[in-house]
Amino acid sequence: LNNFPVEMLDDVQALGHLAEIQVPTLILVGESDIADNHAHAGVIQIGIKGSERKVITHAGHLVYLEQPEKFNEAVAEFLNVRVLRQPA
């Protein structure tokens, strides 16, 4: 990291700022991802009021690469229902 060309950011704890997020938020996690990431997703969901967490089957950490159709479907549904307010 000594030769990292971008200035390092201060170590800001995001957990205390999650409640400041006031927009529709989708949290995606692959069912085969590690337990820590499932736990983090749960904490994020609790911290962001009204957020939605979806577990994508047959995927690990890289949901968008491992299950692109399911990823696109989940994002499109979320945007249509939660952002554009169109029925599913």
PDB file of N, CA and C in Angstrom:
ATOM      1  N   LEU A   1       0.807  -1.208   0.000  1.00  0.00           N
ATOM      2  CA  LEU A   1       0.000   0.000   0.000  1.00  0.00           C
ATOM      3  C   LEU A   1       0.848   1.269   0.000  1.00  0.00           C
ATOM      4  N   ASN A   2       2.124   1.132   0.254  1.00  0.00           N
ATOM      5  CA  ASN A   2       2.979   2.317   0.266  1.00  0.00           C
ATOM      6  C   ASN A   2       3.003   3.009  -1.088  1.00  0.00           C
ATOM      7  N   ASN A   3       2.830   2.260  -2.156  1.00  0.00           N
ATOM      8  CA  ASN A   3       2.863   2.830  -3.500  1.00  0.00           C
ATOM      9  C   ASN A   3       1.469   3.019  -4.090  1.00  0.00           C
ATOM     10  N   PHE A   4       0.466   2.955  -3.252  1.00  0.00           N
ATOM     11  CA  PHE A   4      -0.918   3.104  -3.718  1.00  0.00           C
ATOM     12  C   PHE A   4      -1.129   4.529  -4.203  1.00  0.00           C
ATOM     13  N   PRO A   5      -1.564   4.726  -5.460  1.00  0.00           N
ATOM     14  CA  PRO A   5      -1.602   6.068  -6.046  1.00  0.00           C
ATOM     15  C   PRO A   5      -2.748   6.957  -5.560  1.00  0.00           C
ATOM     16  N   VAL A   6      -3.691   6.410  -4.848  1.00  0.00           N
ATOM     17  CA  VAL A   6      -4.830   7.211  -4.389  1.00  0.00           C
ATOM     18  C   VAL A   6      -4.673   7.457  -2.896  1.00  0.00           C
ATOM     19  N   GLU A   7      -4.986   8.661  -2.491  1.00  0.00           N
ATOM     20  CA  GLU A   7      -4.884   8.998  -1.073  1.00  0.00           C
ATOM     21  C   GLU A   7      -5.798   8.079  -0.266  1.00  0.00           C
ATOM     22  N   MET A   8      -5.271   7.503   0.773  1.00  0.00           N
ATOM     23  CA  MET A   8      -6.054   6.600   1.610  1.00  0.00           C
ATOM     24  C   MET A   8      -7.131   7.396   2.340  1.00  0.00           C
ATOM     25  N   LEU A   9      -8.316   6.814   2.432  1.00  0.00           N
ATOM     26  CA  LEU A   9      -9.424   7.467   3.119  1.00  0.00           C
ATOM     27  C   LEU A   9      -9.305   7.266   4.617  1.00  0.00           C
ATOM     28  N   ASP A  10      -9.843   8.214   5.363  1.00  0.00           N
ATOM     29  CA  ASP A  10      -9.887   8.058   6.805  1.00  0.00           C
ATOM     30  C   ASP A  10     -10.730   6.839   7.146  1.00  0.00           C
ATOM     31  N   ASP A  11     -10.457   6.225   8.268  1.00  0.00           N
ATOM     32  CA  ASP A  11     -11.199   5.052   8.710  1.00  0.00           C
ATOM     33  C   ASP A  11     -12.508   5.515   9.356  1.00  0.00           C
ATOM     34  N   VAL A  12     -13.532   5.683   8.528  1.00  0.00           N
ATOM     35  CA  VAL A  12     -14.834   6.130   9.005  1.00  0.00           C
ATOM     36  C   VAL A  12     -15.698   4.903   9.249  1.00  0.00           C
ATOM     37  N   GLN A  13     -16.290   4.830  10.402  1.00  0.00           N
ATOM     38  CA  GLN A  13     -17.161   3.714  10.740  1.00  0.00           C
ATOM     39  C   GLN A  13     -18.538   3.936  10.119  1.00  0.00           C
ATOM     40  N   ALA A  14     -18.884   3.111   9.129  1.00  0.00           N
ATOM     41  CA  ALA A  14     -20.141   3.271   8.392  1.00  0.00           C
ATOM     42  C   ALA A  14     -21.357   2.882   9.221  1.00  0.00           C
ATOM     43  N   LEU A  15     -21.190   1.967  10.140  1.00  0.00           N
ATOM     44  CA  LEU A  15     -22.326   1.442  10.891  1.00  0.00           C
ATOM     45  C   LEU A  15     -23.158   2.553  11.526  1.00  0.00           C
ATOM     46  N   GLY A  16     -22.506   3.527  12.077  1.00  0.00           N
ATOM     47  CA  GLY A  16     -23.216   4.625  12.729  1.00  0.00           C
ATOM     48  C   GLY A  16     -23.925   5.561  11.769  1.00  0.00           C
ATOM     49  N   HIS A  17     -23.666   5.433  10.485  1.00  0.00           N
ATOM     50  CA  HIS A  17     -24.262   6.317   9.490  1.00  0.00           C
ATOM     51  C   HIS A  17     -25.361   5.650   8.664  1.00  0.00           C
ATOM     52  N   LEU A  18     -25.587   4.359   8.880  1.00  0.00           N
ATOM     53  CA  LEU A  18     -26.587   3.655   8.073  1.00  0.00           C
ATOM     54  C   LEU A  18     -27.971   4.288   8.186  1.00  0.00           C
ATOM     55  N   ALA A  19     -28.344   4.743   9.370  1.00  0.00           N
ATOM     56  CA  ALA A  19     -29.665   5.336   9.578  1.00  0.00           C
ATOM     57  C   ALA A  19     -29.845   6.630   8.799  1.00  0.00           C
ATOM     58  N   GLU A  20     -28.764   7.212   8.314  1.00  0.00           N
ATOM     59  CA  GLU A  20     -28.852   8.442   7.525  1.00  0.00           C
ATOM     60  C   GLU A  20     -29.316   8.177   6.098  1.00  0.00           C
ATOM     61  N   ILE A  21     -29.269   6.938   5.664  1.00  0.00           N
ATOM     62  CA  ILE A  21     -29.671   6.589   4.298  1.00  0.00           C
ATOM     63  C   ILE A  21     -31.186   6.625   4.219  1.00  0.00           C
ATOM     64  N   GLN A  22     -31.710   7.469   3.351  1.00  0.00           N
ATOM     65  CA  GLN A  22     -33.139   7.706   3.258  1.00  0.00           C
ATOM     66  C   GLN A  22     -33.719   7.341   1.897  1.00  0.00           C
ATOM     67  N   VAL A  23     -33.066   6.478   1.164  1.00  0.00           N
ATOM     68  CA  VAL A  23     -33.514   6.094  -0.173  1.00  0.00           C
ATOM     69  C   VAL A  23     -33.768   4.591  -0.206  1.00  0.00           C
ATOM     70  N   PRO A  24     -34.592   4.132  -1.147  1.00  0.00           N
ATOM     71  CA  PRO A  24     -34.800   2.687  -1.266  1.00  0.00           C
ATOM     72  C   PRO A  24     -33.461   1.975  -1.461  1.00  0.00           C
ATOM     73  N   THR A  25     -33.254   0.916  -0.682  1.00  0.00           N
ATOM     74  CA  THR A  25     -31.973   0.221  -0.694  1.00  0.00           C
ATOM     75  C   THR A  25     -32.190  -1.281  -0.815  1.00  0.00           C
ATOM     76  N   LEU A  26     -31.537  -1.880  -1.789  1.00  0.00           N
ATOM     77  CA  LEU A  26     -31.579  -3.323  -1.988  1.00  0.00           C
ATOM     78  C   LEU A  26     -30.228  -3.909  -1.597  1.00  0.00           C
ATOM     79  N   ILE A  27     -30.261  -4.934  -0.765  1.00  0.00           N
ATOM     80  CA  ILE A  27     -29.050  -5.620  -0.325  1.00  0.00           C
ATOM     81  C   ILE A  27     -29.126  -7.032  -0.885  1.00  0.00           C
ATOM     82  N   LEU A  28     -28.193  -7.372  -1.753  1.00  0.00           N
ATOM     83  CA  LEU A  28     -28.164  -8.702  -2.362  1.00  0.00           C
ATOM     84  C   LEU A  28     -27.021  -9.508  -1.780  1.00  0.00           C
ATOM     85  N   VAL A  29     -27.284 -10.771  -1.510  1.00  0.00           N
ATOM     86  CA  VAL A  29     -26.257 -11.675  -1.011  1.00  0.00           C
ATOM     87  C   VAL A  29     -26.503 -13.052  -1.624  1.00  0.00           C
ATOM     88  N   GLY A  30     -25.432 -13.724  -1.981  1.00  0.00           N
ATOM     89  CA  GLY A  30     -25.540 -15.071  -2.527  1.00  0.00           C
ATOM     90  C   GLY A  30     -25.721 -16.088  -1.410  1.00  0.00           C
ATOM     91  N   GLU A  31     -26.554 -17.089  -1.640  1.00  0.00           N
ATOM     92  CA  GLU A  31     -26.836 -18.069  -0.589  1.00  0.00           C
ATOM     93  C   GLU A  31     -25.582 -18.812  -0.136  1.00  0.00           C
ATOM     94  N   SER A  32     -24.594 -18.954  -1.002  1.00  0.00           N
ATOM     95  CA  SER A  32     -23.373 -19.678  -0.657  1.00  0.00           C
ATOM     96  C   SER A  32     -22.238 -18.758  -0.216  1.00  0.00           C
ATOM     97  N   ASP A  33     -22.520 -17.477  -0.042  1.00  0.00           N
ATOM     98  CA  ASP A  33     -21.505 -16.556   0.452  1.00  0.00           C
ATOM     99  C   ASP A  33     -21.176 -16.931   1.897  1.00  0.00           C
ATOM    100  N   ILE A  34     -20.065 -16.439   2.402  1.00  0.00           N
ATOM    101  CA  ILE A  34     -19.641 -16.792   3.755  1.00  0.00           C
ATOM    102  C   ILE A  34     -20.592 -16.191   4.791  1.00  0.00           C
ATOM    103  N   ALA A  35     -20.614 -16.829   5.955  1.00  0.00           N
ATOM    104  CA  ALA A  35     -21.525 -16.418   7.023  1.00  0.00           C
ATOM    105  C   ALA A  35     -21.314 -14.963   7.437  1.00  0.00           C
ATOM    106  N   ASP A  36     -20.073 -14.504   7.441  1.00  0.00           N
ATOM    107  CA  ASP A  36     -19.804 -13.108   7.818  1.00  0.00           C
ATOM    108  C   ASP A  36     -20.550 -12.141   6.904  1.00  0.00           C
ATOM    109  N   ASN A  37     -20.560 -12.423   5.602  1.00  0.00           N
ATOM    110  CA  ASN A  37     -21.244 -11.519   4.669  1.00  0.00           C
ATOM    111  C   ASN A  37     -22.756 -11.562   4.852  1.00  0.00           C
ATOM    112  N   HIS A  38     -23.301 -12.724   5.207  1.00  0.00           N
ATOM    113  CA  HIS A  38     -24.728 -12.800   5.516  1.00  0.00           C
ATOM    114  C   HIS A  38     -25.031 -11.981   6.778  1.00  0.00           C
ATOM    115  N   ALA A  39     -24.155 -12.077   7.762  1.00  0.00           N
ATOM    116  CA  ALA A  39     -24.333 -11.300   8.992  1.00  0.00           C
ATOM    117  C   ALA A  39     -24.227  -9.809   8.710  1.00  0.00           C
ATOM    118  N   HIS A  40     -23.248  -9.412   7.899  1.00  0.00           N
ATOM    119  CA  HIS A  40     -23.103  -7.992   7.547  1.00  0.00           C
ATOM    120  C   HIS A  40     -24.345  -7.492   6.810  1.00  0.00           C
ATOM    121  N   ALA A  41     -24.860  -8.305   5.891  1.00  0.00           N
ATOM    122  CA  ALA A  41     -26.065  -7.914   5.149  1.00  0.00           C
ATOM    123  C   ALA A  41     -27.233  -7.719   6.108  1.00  0.00           C
ATOM    124  N   GLY A  42     -27.338  -8.571   7.106  1.00  0.00           N
ATOM    125  CA  GLY A  42     -28.404  -8.432   8.099  1.00  0.00           C
ATOM    126  C   GLY A  42     -28.277  -7.161   8.912  1.00  0.00           C
ATOM    127  N   VAL A  43     -27.065  -6.839   9.308  1.00  0.00           N
ATOM    128  CA  VAL A  43     -26.828  -5.603  10.070  1.00  0.00           C
ATOM    129  C   VAL A  43     -27.149  -4.389   9.215  1.00  0.00           C
ATOM    130  N   ILE A  44     -26.748  -4.420   7.959  1.00  0.00           N
ATOM    131  CA  ILE A  44     -27.043  -3.311   7.054  1.00  0.00           C
ATOM    132  C   ILE A  44     -28.548  -3.169   6.877  1.00  0.00           C
ATOM    133  N   GLN A  45     -29.248  -4.278   6.721  1.00  0.00           N
ATOM    134  CA  GLN A  45     -30.703  -4.227   6.558  1.00  0.00           C
ATOM    135  C   GLN A  45     -31.372  -3.612   7.785  1.00  0.00           C
ATOM    136  N   ILE A  46     -30.922  -3.981   8.950  1.00  0.00           N
ATOM    137  CA  ILE A  46     -31.493  -3.410  10.182  1.00  0.00           C
ATOM    138  C   ILE A  46     -31.162  -1.927  10.283  1.00  0.00           C
ATOM    139  N   GLY A  47     -29.961  -1.554   9.860  1.00  0.00           N
ATOM    140  CA  GLY A  47     -29.520  -0.163   9.993  1.00  0.00           C
ATOM    141  C   GLY A  47     -30.164   0.800   9.019  1.00  0.00           C
ATOM    142  N   ILE A  48     -30.581   0.317   7.853  1.00  0.00           N
ATOM    143  CA  ILE A  48     -31.198   1.189   6.847  1.00  0.00           C
ATOM    144  C   ILE A  48     -32.703   0.941   6.874  1.00  0.00           C
ATOM    145  N   LYS A  49     -33.425   1.873   7.430  1.00  0.00           N
ATOM    146  CA  LYS A  49     -34.869   1.731   7.579  1.00  0.00           C
ATOM    147  C   LYS A  49     -35.534   1.473   6.223  1.00  0.00           C
ATOM    148  N   GLY A  50     -36.347   0.426   6.158  1.00  0.00           N
ATOM    149  CA  GLY A  50     -37.090   0.120   4.947  1.00  0.00           C
ATOM    150  C   GLY A  50     -36.286  -0.576   3.872  1.00  0.00           C
ATOM    151  N   SER A  51     -35.042  -0.927   4.158  1.00  0.00           N
ATOM    152  CA  SER A  51     -34.237  -1.607   3.144  1.00  0.00           C
ATOM    153  C   SER A  51     -34.755  -3.026   2.946  1.00  0.00           C
ATOM    154  N   GLU A  52     -34.361  -3.611   1.841  1.00  0.00           N
ATOM    155  CA  GLU A  52     -34.804  -4.961   1.498  1.00  0.00           C
ATOM    156  C   GLU A  52     -33.576  -5.818   1.223  1.00  0.00           C
ATOM    157  N   ARG A  53     -33.558  -7.012   1.824  1.00  0.00           N
ATOM    158  CA  ARG A  53     -32.448  -7.949   1.588  1.00  0.00           C
ATOM    159  C   ARG A  53     -32.988  -9.149   0.843  1.00  0.00           C
ATOM    160  N   LYS A  54     -32.268  -9.552  -0.187  1.00  0.00           N
ATOM    161  CA  LYS A  54     -32.667 -10.705  -0.996  1.00  0.00           C
ATOM    162  C   LYS A  54     -31.472 -11.637  -1.114  1.00  0.00           C
ATOM    163  N   VAL A  55     -31.734 -12.919  -0.890  1.00  0.00           N
ATOM    164  CA  VAL A  55     -30.709 -13.948  -1.028  1.00  0.00           C
ATOM    165  C   VAL A  55     -30.894 -14.609  -2.388  1.00  0.00           C
ATOM    166  N   ILE A  56     -29.849 -14.616  -3.173  1.00  0.00           N
ATOM    167  CA  ILE A  56     -29.885 -15.197  -4.513  1.00  0.00           C
ATOM    168  C   ILE A  56     -29.365 -16.635  -4.447  1.00  0.00           C
ATOM    169  N   THR A  57     -30.198 -17.574  -4.892  1.00  0.00           N
ATOM    170  CA  THR A  57     -29.829 -18.980  -4.843  1.00  0.00           C
ATOM    171  C   THR A  57     -28.746 -19.319  -5.858  1.00  0.00           C
ATOM    172  N   HIS A  58     -28.005 -20.347  -5.544  1.00  0.00           N
ATOM    173  CA  HIS A  58     -26.945 -20.868  -6.422  1.00  0.00           C
ATOM    174  C   HIS A  58     -25.899 -19.807  -6.759  1.00  0.00           C
ATOM    175  N   ALA A  59     -25.593 -18.972  -5.777  1.00  0.00           N
ATOM    176  CA  ALA A  59     -24.582 -17.929  -5.965  1.00  0.00           C
ATOM    177  C   ALA A  59     -23.778 -17.786  -4.682  1.00  0.00           C
ATOM    178  N   GLY A  60     -22.548 -17.333  -4.860  1.00  0.00           N
ATOM    179  CA  GLY A  60     -21.684 -17.038  -3.727  1.00  0.00           C
ATOM    180  C   GLY A  60     -21.537 -15.536  -3.577  1.00  0.00           C
ATOM    181  N   HIS A  61     -20.298 -15.078  -3.529  1.00  0.00           N
ATOM    182  CA  HIS A  61     -20.028 -13.663  -3.289  1.00  0.00           C
ATOM    183  C   HIS A  61     -20.272 -12.785  -4.516  1.00  0.00           C
ATOM    184  N   LEU A  62     -20.055 -13.309  -5.697  1.00  0.00           N
ATOM    185  CA  LEU A  62     -20.176 -12.510  -6.919  1.00  0.00           C
ATOM    186  C   LEU A  62     -21.500 -12.818  -7.628  1.00  0.00           C
ATOM    187  N   VAL A  63     -22.571 -12.435  -7.000  1.00  0.00           N
ATOM    188  CA  VAL A  63     -23.920 -12.746  -7.495  1.00  0.00           C
ATOM    189  C   VAL A  63     -24.101 -12.303  -8.941  1.00  0.00           C
ATOM    190  N   TYR A  64     -23.675 -11.120  -9.260  1.00  0.00           N
ATOM    191  CA  TYR A  64     -23.888 -10.562 -10.602  1.00  0.00           C
ATOM    192  C   TYR A  64     -23.143 -11.342 -11.681  1.00  0.00           C
ATOM    193  N   LEU A  65     -22.061 -12.039 -11.320  1.00  0.00           N
ATOM    194  CA  LEU A  65     -21.339 -12.872 -12.280  1.00  0.00           C
ATOM    195  C   LEU A  65     -21.851 -14.312 -12.286  1.00  0.00           C
ATOM    196  N   GLU A  66     -22.192 -14.816 -11.109  1.00  0.00           N
ATOM    197  CA  GLU A  66     -22.590 -16.209 -10.979  1.00  0.00           C
ATOM    198  C   GLU A  66     -24.035 -16.458 -11.409  1.00  0.00           C
ATOM    199  N   GLN A  67     -24.899 -15.495 -11.168  1.00  0.00           N
ATOM    200  CA  GLN A  67     -26.315 -15.619 -11.517  1.00  0.00           C
ATOM    201  C   GLN A  67     -26.811 -14.299 -12.118  1.00  0.00           C
ATOM    202  N   PRO A  68     -26.290 -13.913 -13.281  1.00  0.00           N
ATOM    203  CA  PRO A  68     -26.640 -12.598 -13.831  1.00  0.00           C
ATOM    204  C   PRO A  68     -28.137 -12.426 -14.102  1.00  0.00           C
ATOM    205  N   GLU A  69     -28.813 -13.475 -14.525  1.00  0.00           N
ATOM    206  CA  GLU A  69     -30.253 -13.348 -14.796  1.00  0.00           C
ATOM    207  C   GLU A  69     -31.018 -13.087 -13.507  1.00  0.00           C
ATOM    208  N   LYS A  70     -30.686 -13.836 -12.461  1.00  0.00           N
ATOM    209  CA  LYS A  70     -31.353 -13.640 -11.163  1.00  0.00           C
ATOM    210  C   LYS A  70     -31.010 -12.271 -10.583  1.00  0.00           C
ATOM    211  N   PHE A  71     -29.763 -11.851 -10.765  1.00  0.00           N
ATOM    212  CA  PHE A  71     -29.347 -10.535 -10.304  1.00  0.00           C
ATOM    213  C   PHE A  71     -30.169  -9.450 -11.007  1.00  0.00           C
ATOM    214  N   ASN A  72     -30.227  -9.523 -12.334  1.00  0.00           N
ATOM    215  CA  ASN A  72     -30.979  -8.527 -13.110  1.00  0.00           C
ATOM    216  C   ASN A  72     -32.457  -8.533 -12.740  1.00  0.00           C
ATOM    217  N   GLU A  73     -33.006  -9.720 -12.551  1.00  0.00           N
ATOM    218  CA  GLU A  73     -34.423  -9.835 -12.179  1.00  0.00           C
ATOM    219  C   GLU A  73     -34.686  -9.192 -10.820  1.00  0.00           C
ATOM    220  N   ALA A  74     -33.815  -9.455  -9.851  1.00  0.00           N
ATOM    221  CA  ALA A  74     -33.985  -8.887  -8.514  1.00  0.00           C
ATOM    222  C   ALA A  74     -33.877  -7.368  -8.538  1.00  0.00           C
ATOM    223  N   VAL A  75     -32.907  -6.853  -9.271  1.00  0.00           N
ATOM    224  CA  VAL A  75     -32.718  -5.401  -9.343  1.00  0.00           C
ATOM    225  C   VAL A  75     -33.882  -4.749 -10.089  1.00  0.00           C
ATOM    226  N   ALA A  76     -34.305  -5.342 -11.211  1.00  0.00           N
ATOM    227  CA  ALA A  76     -35.419  -4.781 -11.984  1.00  0.00           C
ATOM    228  C   ALA A  76     -36.701  -4.774 -11.160  1.00  0.00           C
ATOM    229  N   GLU A  77     -36.965  -5.870 -10.459  1.00  0.00           N
ATOM    230  CA  GLU A  77     -38.168  -5.932  -9.622  1.00  0.00           C
ATOM    231  C   GLU A  77     -38.116  -4.873  -8.525  1.00  0.00           C
ATOM    232  N   PHE A  78     -36.968  -4.742  -7.871  1.00  0.00           N
ATOM    233  CA  PHE A  78     -36.806  -3.751  -6.821  1.00  0.00           C
ATOM    234  C   PHE A  78     -37.036  -2.343  -7.361  1.00  0.00           C
ATOM    235  N   LEU A  79     -36.424  -2.038  -8.492  1.00  0.00           N
ATOM    236  CA  LEU A  79     -36.577  -0.701  -9.071  1.00  0.00           C
ATOM    237  C   LEU A  79     -38.021  -0.432  -9.484  1.00  0.00           C
ATOM    238  N   ASN A  80     -38.667  -1.418 -10.086  1.00  0.00           N
ATOM    239  CA  ASN A  80     -40.056  -1.227 -10.513  1.00  0.00           C
ATOM    240  C   ASN A  80     -40.996  -1.036  -9.339  1.00  0.00           C
ATOM    241  N   VAL A  81     -40.850  -1.863  -8.317  1.00  0.00           N
ATOM    242  CA  VAL A  81     -41.773  -1.826  -7.197  1.00  0.00           C
ATOM    243  C   VAL A  81     -41.426  -0.727  -6.208  1.00  0.00           C
ATOM    244  N   ARG A  82     -40.173  -0.645  -5.783  1.00  0.00           N
ATOM    245  CA  ARG A  82     -39.798   0.273  -4.709  1.00  0.00           C
ATOM    246  C   ARG A  82     -39.442   1.666  -5.180  1.00  0.00           C
ATOM    247  N   VAL A  83     -38.958   1.796  -6.407  1.00  0.00           N
ATOM    248  CA  VAL A  83     -38.537   3.117  -6.891  1.00  0.00           C
ATOM    249  C   VAL A  83     -39.588   3.715  -7.810  1.00  0.00           C
ATOM    250  N   LEU A  84     -39.995   2.958  -8.818  1.00  0.00           N
ATOM    251  CA  LEU A  84     -40.978   3.458  -9.778  1.00  0.00           C
ATOM    252  C   LEU A  84     -42.409   3.240  -9.318  1.00  0.00           C
ATOM    253  N   ARG A  85     -42.576   2.426  -8.264  1.00  0.00           N
ATOM    254  CA  ARG A  85     -43.887   2.134  -7.672  1.00  0.00           C
ATOM    255  C   ARG A  85     -44.851   1.494  -8.646  1.00  0.00           C
ATOM    256  N   GLN A  86     -44.342   0.579  -9.470  1.00  0.00           N
ATOM    257  CA  GLN A  86     -45.176  -0.176 -10.391  1.00  0.00           C
ATOM    258  C   GLN A  86     -45.399  -1.561  -9.795  1.00  0.00           C
ATOM    259  N   PRO A  87     -46.595  -2.136  -9.977  1.00  0.00           N
ATOM    260  CA  PRO A  87     -46.850  -3.466  -9.423  1.00  0.00           C
ATOM    261  C   PRO A  87     -45.941  -4.518 -10.056  1.00  0.00           C
ATOM    262  N   ALA A  88     -45.615  -5.518  -9.250  1.00  0.00           N
ATOM    263  CA  ALA A  88     -44.739  -6.599  -9.724  1.00  0.00           C
ATOM    264  C   ALA A  88     -45.427  -7.491 -10.727  1.00  0.00           C
TER     265      ALA A  88
END
